[in-house]
Amino acid sequence: MLDSLITSKTRLKLLIKFFVSASNQSHLRGLADEFQESTNAIRKELNQLSEAGYLEKSTEKNKILYRANTKHSLFAPLQKLIHTYLGIDEIVDNILQKAGDIQEVSLVGDYAEGVDSGKIDVLILGENINQAYLLLLADKVGKKLHKSIILHTSEMPEKHRIILYSVK
């Protein structure tokens, strides 16, 4: 998959972190702690991605914050690539087809924070939701992606939420 194309595991983690949602931002030490990697490895990749224009830098209280450069010509294709790699696009398409009157589909948990933990938490809000279909779908897509998909059907107090679909 994508990890065979992008051989640096650190770079792949950074791309997921920043391109799963344009609102994600972080600083060097925070990323090193989150990924449990050395600051040197993270710094090298951040510098390369910044020099190529994929990441923007800003300073806040003696920290350099990084975020995806949404003005870069490859932002949308990269974000779609990351969503495809994570299986987000397939999950949303299948949910909308047969799951009931869906009002919102959101990514919560680790993936909403840009962490590829292998567990994808999806929040689905709506009326007359077909729970049996969703459980089958989660199992099927999870096996295909080699990830665990956890579905939630009631509001959750999540600090990070990426809305993938909304009728609002």
Coordinates of N, CA and C in Angstrom, one line a residue:
M1 N 0.8 -1.2 0.0 CA 0.0 0.0 0.0 C 0.9 1.2 0.0
L2 N 0.4 2.3 0.7 CA 1.2 3.6 0.7 C 2.5 3.4 1.4
D3 N 2.6 2.6 2.3 CA 3.9 2.4 3.0 C 5.0 1.8 2.2
S4 N 4.6 1.2 1.0 CA 5.6 0.7 0.1 C 6.1 1.8 -0.8
L5 N 5.2 2.8 -1.0 CA 5.6 3.9 -1.8 C 6.4 5.0 -1.0
I6 N 6.0 5.2 0.2 CA 6.7 6.1 1.1 C 7.4 5.3 2.1
T7 N 8.6 5.0 1.9 CA 9.4 4.1 2.7 C 9.7 4.6 4.1
S8 N 9.8 5.9 4.3 CA 10.1 6.4 5.6 C 8.8 6.4 6.5
K9 N 8.8 5.5 7.5 CA 7.7 5.4 8.4 C 7.4 6.8 9.1
T10 N 8.4 7.5 9.4 CA 8.2 8.8 10.1 C 7.5 9.8 9.1
R11 N 7.9 9.8 7.9 CA 7.3 10.7 6.9 C 5.8 10.3 6.7
L12 N 5.5 9.0 6.6 CA 4.2 8.5 6.5 C 3.3 8.9 7.7
K13 N 3.8 8.8 8.9 CA 3.1 9.2 10.1 C 2.8 10.7 10.0
L14 N 3.8 11.5 9.6 CA 3.6 13.0 9.5 C 2.6 13.3 8.4
L15 N 2.6 12.7 7.3 CA 1.6 12.9 6.3 C 0.2 12.6 6.8
I16 N 0.1 11.5 7.5 CA -1.2 11.1 8.0 C -1.7 12.2 9.0
K17 N -0.8 12.5 9.9 CA -1.1 13.5 11.0 C -1.6 14.8 10.4
F18 N -0.9 15.3 9.4 CA -1.2 16.7 8.9 C -2.3 16.7 7.7
F19 N -2.4 15.6 7.0 CA -3.3 15.6 5.9 C -4.6 14.8 6.1
V20 N -4.8 14.1 7.2 CA -6.1 13.6 7.5 C -7.1 14.7 7.8
S21 N -6.6 15.8 8.4 CA -7.4 17.0 8.6 C -6.5 18.2 8.5
A22 N -6.9 19.2 7.8 CA -6.1 20.4 7.6 C -6.0 21.2 8.9
S23 N -6.9 20.9 9.9 CA -6.8 21.6 11.2 C -5.8 21.1 12.1
N24 N -5.2 19.9 11.8 CA -4.2 19.3 12.7 C -2.9 20.1 12.6
Q25 N -2.4 20.4 13.8 CA -1.1 21.1 13.9 C -0.3 20.5 15.1
S26 N 1.0 20.7 15.1 CA 1.8 20.2 16.2 C 3.2 20.8 16.1
H27 N 3.9 20.5 17.2 CA 5.3 21.0 17.2 C 6.2 19.8 17.4
L28 N 7.5 20.1 17.2 CA 8.5 19.0 17.1 C 8.5 18.0 18.3
R29 N 8.6 18.5 19.5 CA 8.6 17.7 20.7 C 7.3 16.9 20.9
G30 N 6.2 17.6 20.6 CA 4.9 16.9 20.7 C 4.8 15.7 19.7
L31 N 5.3 15.9 18.5 CA 5.3 14.8 17.5 C 6.3 13.7 17.9
A32 N 7.4 14.1 18.4 CA 8.4 13.1 18.9 C 7.8 12.2 20.0
D33 N 7.1 12.8 20.9 CA 6.4 12.1 22.0 C 5.3 11.2 21.5
E34 N 4.5 11.8 20.6 CA 3.3 11.1 20.0 C 3.7 9.9 19.2
F35 N 4.8 10.0 18.4 CA 5.3 8.9 17.5 C 6.3 8.1 18.2
Q36 N 6.7 8.5 19.4 CA 7.8 7.8 20.1 C 9.0 7.6 19.3
E37 N 9.5 8.7 18.7 CA 10.7 8.7 17.9 C 11.6 9.8 18.3
S38 N 12.8 9.8 17.8 CA 13.7 10.9 18.2 C 13.4 12.2 17.6
T39 N 13.7 13.3 18.2 CA 13.4 14.6 17.7 C 14.2 14.8 16.4
N40 N 15.4 14.2 16.3 CA 16.2 14.4 15.1 C 15.5 13.8 13.8
A41 N 14.9 12.6 14.0 CA 14.2 11.9 12.9 C 13.0 12.8 12.5
I42 N 12.3 13.3 13.5 CA 11.1 14.1 13.2 C 11.5 15.4 12.5
R43 N 12.6 16.1 13.1 CA 13.1 17.3 12.5 C 13.5 17.2 11.1
K44 N 14.2 16.1 10.7 CA 14.6 15.9 9.4 C 13.4 15.9 8.4
E45 N 12.4 15.1 8.8 CA 11.3 15.0 7.9 C 10.5 16.2 7.8
L46 N 10.3 16.9 9.0 CA 9.6 18.2 9.0 C 10.3 19.2 8.1
N47 N 11.6 19.3 8.2 CA 12.3 20.2 7.3 C 12.1 19.9 5.8
Q48 N 12.2 18.6 5.5 CA 12.0 18.3 4.1 C 10.6 18.6 3.6
L49 N 9.6 18.3 4.4 CA 8.2 18.5 4.0 C 8.0 20.0 3.9
S50 N 8.6 20.8 4.8 CA 8.4 22.3 4.8 C 9.1 22.9 3.6
E51 N 10.3 22.4 3.3 CA 11.1 23.0 2.2 C 10.4 22.7 0.8
A52 N 9.7 21.5 0.8 CA 8.9 21.2 -0.4 C 7.6 21.9 -0.5
G53 N 7.2 22.6 0.6 CA 6.0 23.4 0.5 C 4.8 22.7 1.0
Y54 N 4.9 21.5 1.5 CA 3.7 20.7 1.9 C 3.3 21.1 3.3
L55 N 4.2 21.6 4.1 CA 3.9 22.1 5.5 C 4.2 23.5 5.6
E56 N 3.3 24.2 6.5 CA 3.6 25.6 6.8 C 4.1 25.6 8.3
K57 N 4.9 26.6 8.6 CA 5.4 26.8 9.9 C 4.9 28.1 10.5
S58 N 4.7 28.1 11.8 CA 4.3 29.4 12.5 C 4.9 29.3 13.9
T59 N 5.2 30.4 14.5 CA 5.8 30.4 15.8 C 4.8 30.9 16.9
E60 N 4.7 30.1 18.0 CA 3.8 30.4 19.1 C 4.5 30.1 20.4
K61 N 4.8 31.1 21.2 CA 5.5 30.8 22.5 C 6.7 30.0 22.4
N62 N 7.7 30.4 21.6 CA 8.9 29.7 21.5 C 8.8 28.3 20.9
K63 N 7.7 28.0 20.3 CA 7.5 26.7 19.6 C 7.2 27.0 18.1
I64 N 7.8 26.1 17.3 CA 7.5 26.2 15.9 C 6.3 25.2 15.6
L65 N 5.2 25.7 15.2 CA 4.0 24.8 14.9 C 4.0 24.5 13.4
Y66 N 3.7 23.3 13.1 CA 3.6 22.8 11.7 C 2.1 22.4 11.4
R67 N 1.7 22.7 10.2 CA 0.4 22.3 9.7 C 0.5 22.1 8.2
A68 N -0.5 21.4 7.7 CA -0.5 21.2 6.2 C -0.7 22.6 5.5
N69 N -0.1 22.7 4.4 CA -0.2 23.9 3.6 C -1.4 23.7 2.6
T70 N -2.6 24.2 3.0 CA -3.8 24.0 2.2 C -3.8 24.7 0.9
K71 N -2.8 25.6 0.7 CA -2.7 26.4 -0.5 C -1.8 25.7 -1.6
H72 N -1.1 24.6 -1.1 CA -0.2 23.9 -2.0 C -1.1 23.2 -3.1
S73 N -0.6 23.2 -4.3 CA -1.4 22.6 -5.4 C -1.7 21.1 -5.2
L74 N -0.9 20.4 -4.4 CA -1.1 19.0 -4.2 C -1.8 18.7 -2.9
F75 N -2.3 19.7 -2.2 CA -3.0 19.4 -0.9 C -4.2 18.5 -1.1
A76 N -5.1 18.9 -1.9 CA -6.3 18.0 -2.1 C -6.0 16.6 -2.6
P77 N -5.1 16.4 -3.6 CA -4.8 15.0 -3.9 C -4.1 14.3 -2.8
L78 N -3.2 14.9 -2.1 CA -2.5 14.2 -0.9 C -3.5 13.9 0.1
Q79 N -4.5 14.8 0.4 CA -5.5 14.5 1.5 C -6.3 13.3 1.0
K80 N -6.7 13.3 -0.3 CA -7.5 12.2 -0.8 C -6.7 10.9 -0.7
L81 N -5.5 10.9 -1.1 CA -4.6 9.7 -1.0 C -4.5 9.2 0.5
I82 N -4.4 10.1 1.4 CA -4.3 9.7 2.8 C -5.7 9.1 3.2
H83 N -6.8 9.7 2.8 CA -8.1 9.2 3.2 C -8.3 7.8 2.5
T84 N -7.9 7.6 1.3 CA -8.0 6.3 0.6 C -7.1 5.3 1.4
Y85 N -5.9 5.7 1.7 CA -5.0 4.8 2.5 C -5.7 4.3 3.8
L86 N -6.3 5.2 4.5 CA -6.9 4.9 5.8 C -8.3 4.2 5.6
G87 N -8.8 4.3 4.4 CA -10.1 3.6 4.1 C -11.3 4.5 4.4
I88 N -11.1 5.8 4.7 CA -12.1 6.7 5.1 C -13.2 6.8 4.0
D89 N -12.7 7.0 2.7 CA -13.6 7.2 1.6 C -14.5 6.0 1.4
E90 N -14.0 4.8 1.5 CA -14.8 3.6 1.3 C -15.8 3.5 2.5
I91 N -15.4 3.8 3.7 CA -16.3 3.7 4.8 C -17.5 4.6 4.6
V92 N -17.2 5.9 4.3 CA -18.3 6.9 4.2 C -19.2 6.5 3.0
D93 N -18.7 6.1 1.9 CA -19.6 5.7 0.7 C -20.5 4.6 1.1
N94 N -20.0 3.6 1.7 CA -20.8 2.4 2.1 C -21.9 2.8 3.2
I95 N -21.5 3.6 4.1 CA -22.4 4.0 5.2 C -23.6 4.8 4.5
L96 N -23.3 5.7 3.7 CA -24.3 6.6 3.1 C -25.3 5.8 2.2
Q97 N -24.8 4.7 1.6 CA -25.6 3.9 0.7 C -26.8 3.2 1.4
K98 N -26.5 2.5 2.5 CA -27.5 1.6 3.0 C -27.7 1.7 4.5
A99 N -27.2 2.7 5.2 CA -27.3 2.7 6.7 C -28.5 3.4 7.3
G100 N -29.3 4.0 6.5 CA -30.4 4.8 7.1 C -30.3 6.3 6.7
D101 N -31.1 7.1 7.5 CA -31.1 8.5 7.3 C -29.9 9.2 8.0
I102 N -28.8 9.2 7.4 CA -27.6 9.7 8.0 C -27.5 11.2 8.0
Q103 N -27.2 11.8 9.1 CA -27.1 13.3 9.2 C -25.6 13.7 9.2
E104 N -24.7 12.8 9.8 CA -23.3 13.2 9.9 C -22.5 11.9 10.1
V105 N -21.3 11.9 9.5 CA -20.3 10.9 9.6 C -19.0 11.6 10.0
S106 N -18.4 11.3 11.1 CA -17.2 11.9 11.6 C -16.2 10.9 12.0
L107 N -15.0 11.3 11.8 CA -13.8 10.6 12.3 C -13.5 11.1 13.7
V108 N -13.4 10.2 14.7 CA -13.0 10.6 16.0 C -11.9 9.7 16.5
G109 N -11.3 10.0 17.7 CA -10.3 9.2 18.2 C -8.9 9.4 17.6
D110 N -8.1 8.4 17.6 CA -6.7 8.5 17.1 C -6.6 9.1 15.7
Y111 N -7.3 8.6 14.8 CA -7.2 9.0 13.4 C -7.6 10.5 13.2
A112 N -8.5 11.0 14.0 CA -8.9 12.4 14.0 C -7.8 13.2 14.5
E113 N -6.9 12.7 15.3 CA -5.7 13.4 15.8 C -4.5 13.1 14.9
G114 N -4.7 12.3 13.8 CA -3.6 12.1 12.9 C -2.7 11.0 13.3
V115 N -3.1 10.1 14.2 CA -2.3 9.0 14.6 C -2.8 7.7 14.0
D116 N -1.9 7.0 13.3 CA -2.3 5.7 12.7 C -2.1 4.6 13.7
S117 N -3.1 4.4 14.5 CA -3.0 3.4 15.6 C -3.5 2.0 15.1
G118 N -4.1 2.0 14.0 CA -4.7 0.7 13.5 C -6.2 0.6 14.0
K119 N -6.7 1.6 14.7 CA -8.1 1.6 15.2 C -8.7 2.8 14.7
I120 N -9.8 2.7 13.9 CA -10.5 3.8 13.3 C -11.9 3.9 14.0
D121 N -12.0 5.1 14.7 CA -13.3 5.3 15.4 C -14.2 6.2 14.4
V122 N -15.4 5.8 14.1 CA -16.3 6.5 13.3 C -17.6 6.8 14.0
L123 N -18.0 8.1 14.1 CA -19.2 8.5 14.7 C -20.2 8.7 13.6
I124 N -21.4 8.0 13.8 CA -22.5 8.1 12.8 C -23.7 8.6 13.5
L125 N -24.2 9.7 13.1 CA -25.4 10.3 13.7 C -26.5 10.3 12.6
G126 N -27.8 10.0 13.1 CA -28.9 10.1 12.2 C -30.1 9.4 12.7
E127 N -31.1 9.2 11.9 CA -32.3 8.5 12.2 C -32.4 7.1 11.6
N128 N -33.1 6.2 12.3 CA -33.3 4.9 11.7 C -32.0 4.2 11.2
I129 N -31.0 4.3 12.0 CA -29.7 3.7 11.6 C -29.8 2.2 11.6
N130 N -29.3 1.6 10.5 CA -29.3 0.1 10.4 C -28.0 -0.4 11.1
Q131 N -28.2 -0.7 12.4 CA -27.0 -1.1 13.2 C -26.4 -2.4 12.7
A132 N -27.2 -3.4 12.3 CA -26.7 -4.7 11.8 C -25.9 -4.5 10.6
Y133 N -26.3 -3.6 9.7 CA -25.6 -3.4 8.4 C -24.3 -2.7 8.8
L134 N -24.3 -1.7 9.7 CA -23.1 -1.0 10.1 C -22.0 -2.0 10.7
L135 N -22.5 -2.9 11.5 CA -21.6 -3.9 12.1 C -20.9 -4.8 11.1
L136 N -21.7 -5.2 10.1 CA -21.2 -6.0 9.0 C -20.2 -5.2 8.2
L137 N -20.6 -4.0 7.9 CA -19.7 -3.1 7.1 C -18.4 -2.9 7.8
A138 N -18.4 -2.6 9.1 CA -17.2 -2.3 9.9 C -16.3 -3.6 9.9
D139 N -16.9 -4.7 10.0 CA -16.1 -6.0 10.0 C -15.5 -6.2 8.6
K140 N -16.3 -6.0 7.6 CA -15.8 -6.2 6.2 C -14.7 -5.3 5.8
V141 N -14.9 -4.0 6.1 CA -13.9 -3.0 5.7 C -12.7 -3.1 6.6
G142 N -12.9 -3.4 7.9 CA -11.7 -3.6 8.8 C -10.8 -4.7 8.3
K143 N -11.4 -5.8 7.9 CA -10.6 -6.9 7.4 C -9.8 -6.5 6.1
K144 N -10.5 -5.8 5.3 CA -9.8 -5.4 4.0 C -8.7 -4.5 4.3
L145 N -8.8 -3.6 5.2 CA -7.8 -2.6 5.6 C -6.8 -3.0 6.6
H146 N -7.1 -4.2 7.2 CA -6.2 -4.7 8.3 C -6.2 -3.7 9.5
K147 N -7.4 -3.1 9.8 CA -7.5 -2.2 10.9 C -8.8 -2.5 11.6
S148 N -8.9 -2.1 12.8 CA -10.1 -2.3 13.6 C -11.0 -1.0 13.5
I149 N -12.2 -1.2 13.1 CA -13.2 -0.1 12.9 C -14.2 -0.2 14.0
I150 N -14.3 0.9 14.8 CA -15.2 1.0 15.9 C -16.2 2.0 15.5
L151 N -17.5 1.7 15.6 CA -18.6 2.6 15.2 C -19.3 3.1 16.5
H152 N -19.6 4.4 16.5 CA -20.3 5.0 17.6 C -21.6 5.7 16.9
T153 N -22.7 5.5 17.6 CA -24.0 6.1 17.0 C -24.6 7.1 17.9
S154 N -23.9 7.6 19.0 CA -24.4 8.6 19.8 C -23.4 9.7 20.0
E155 N -23.8 10.9 20.3 CA -22.8 12.0 20.5 C -21.7 11.6 21.5
M156 N -20.5 12.1 21.2 CA -19.4 11.8 22.0 C -18.7 13.1 22.3
P157 N -18.2 13.3 23.5 CA -17.4 14.5 23.8 C -15.9 14.3 23.4
E158 N -15.7 14.5 22.1 CA -14.3 14.3 21.5 C -13.8 15.7 21.2
K159 N -12.5 15.9 21.6 CA -11.9 17.2 21.3 C -11.5 17.3 19.9
H160 N -11.2 16.2 19.2 CA -10.9 16.2 17.8 C -11.9 15.4 17.1
R161 N -12.6 16.1 16.1 CA -13.6 15.4 15.3 C -13.4 16.0 13.9
I162 N -13.3 15.1 13.0 CA -13.2 15.5 11.6 C -14.5 15.1 10.9
I163 N -15.3 16.0 10.5 CA -16.6 15.7 9.8 C -16.3 15.3 8.4
L164 N -16.7 14.1 8.0 CA -16.5 13.6 6.7 C -17.7 13.8 5.8
Y165 N -18.9 13.8 6.5 CA -20.1 14.1 5.7 C -21.1 14.7 6.7
S166 N -21.9 15.7 6.2 CA -22.9 16.3 7.0 C -23.9 16.9 6.1
V167 N -25.2 16.8 6.5 CA -26.3 17.4 5.7 C -26.6 18.8 6.2
K168 N -25.9 19.3 7.2 CA -26.1 20.6 7.7 C -25.6 21.7 6.8

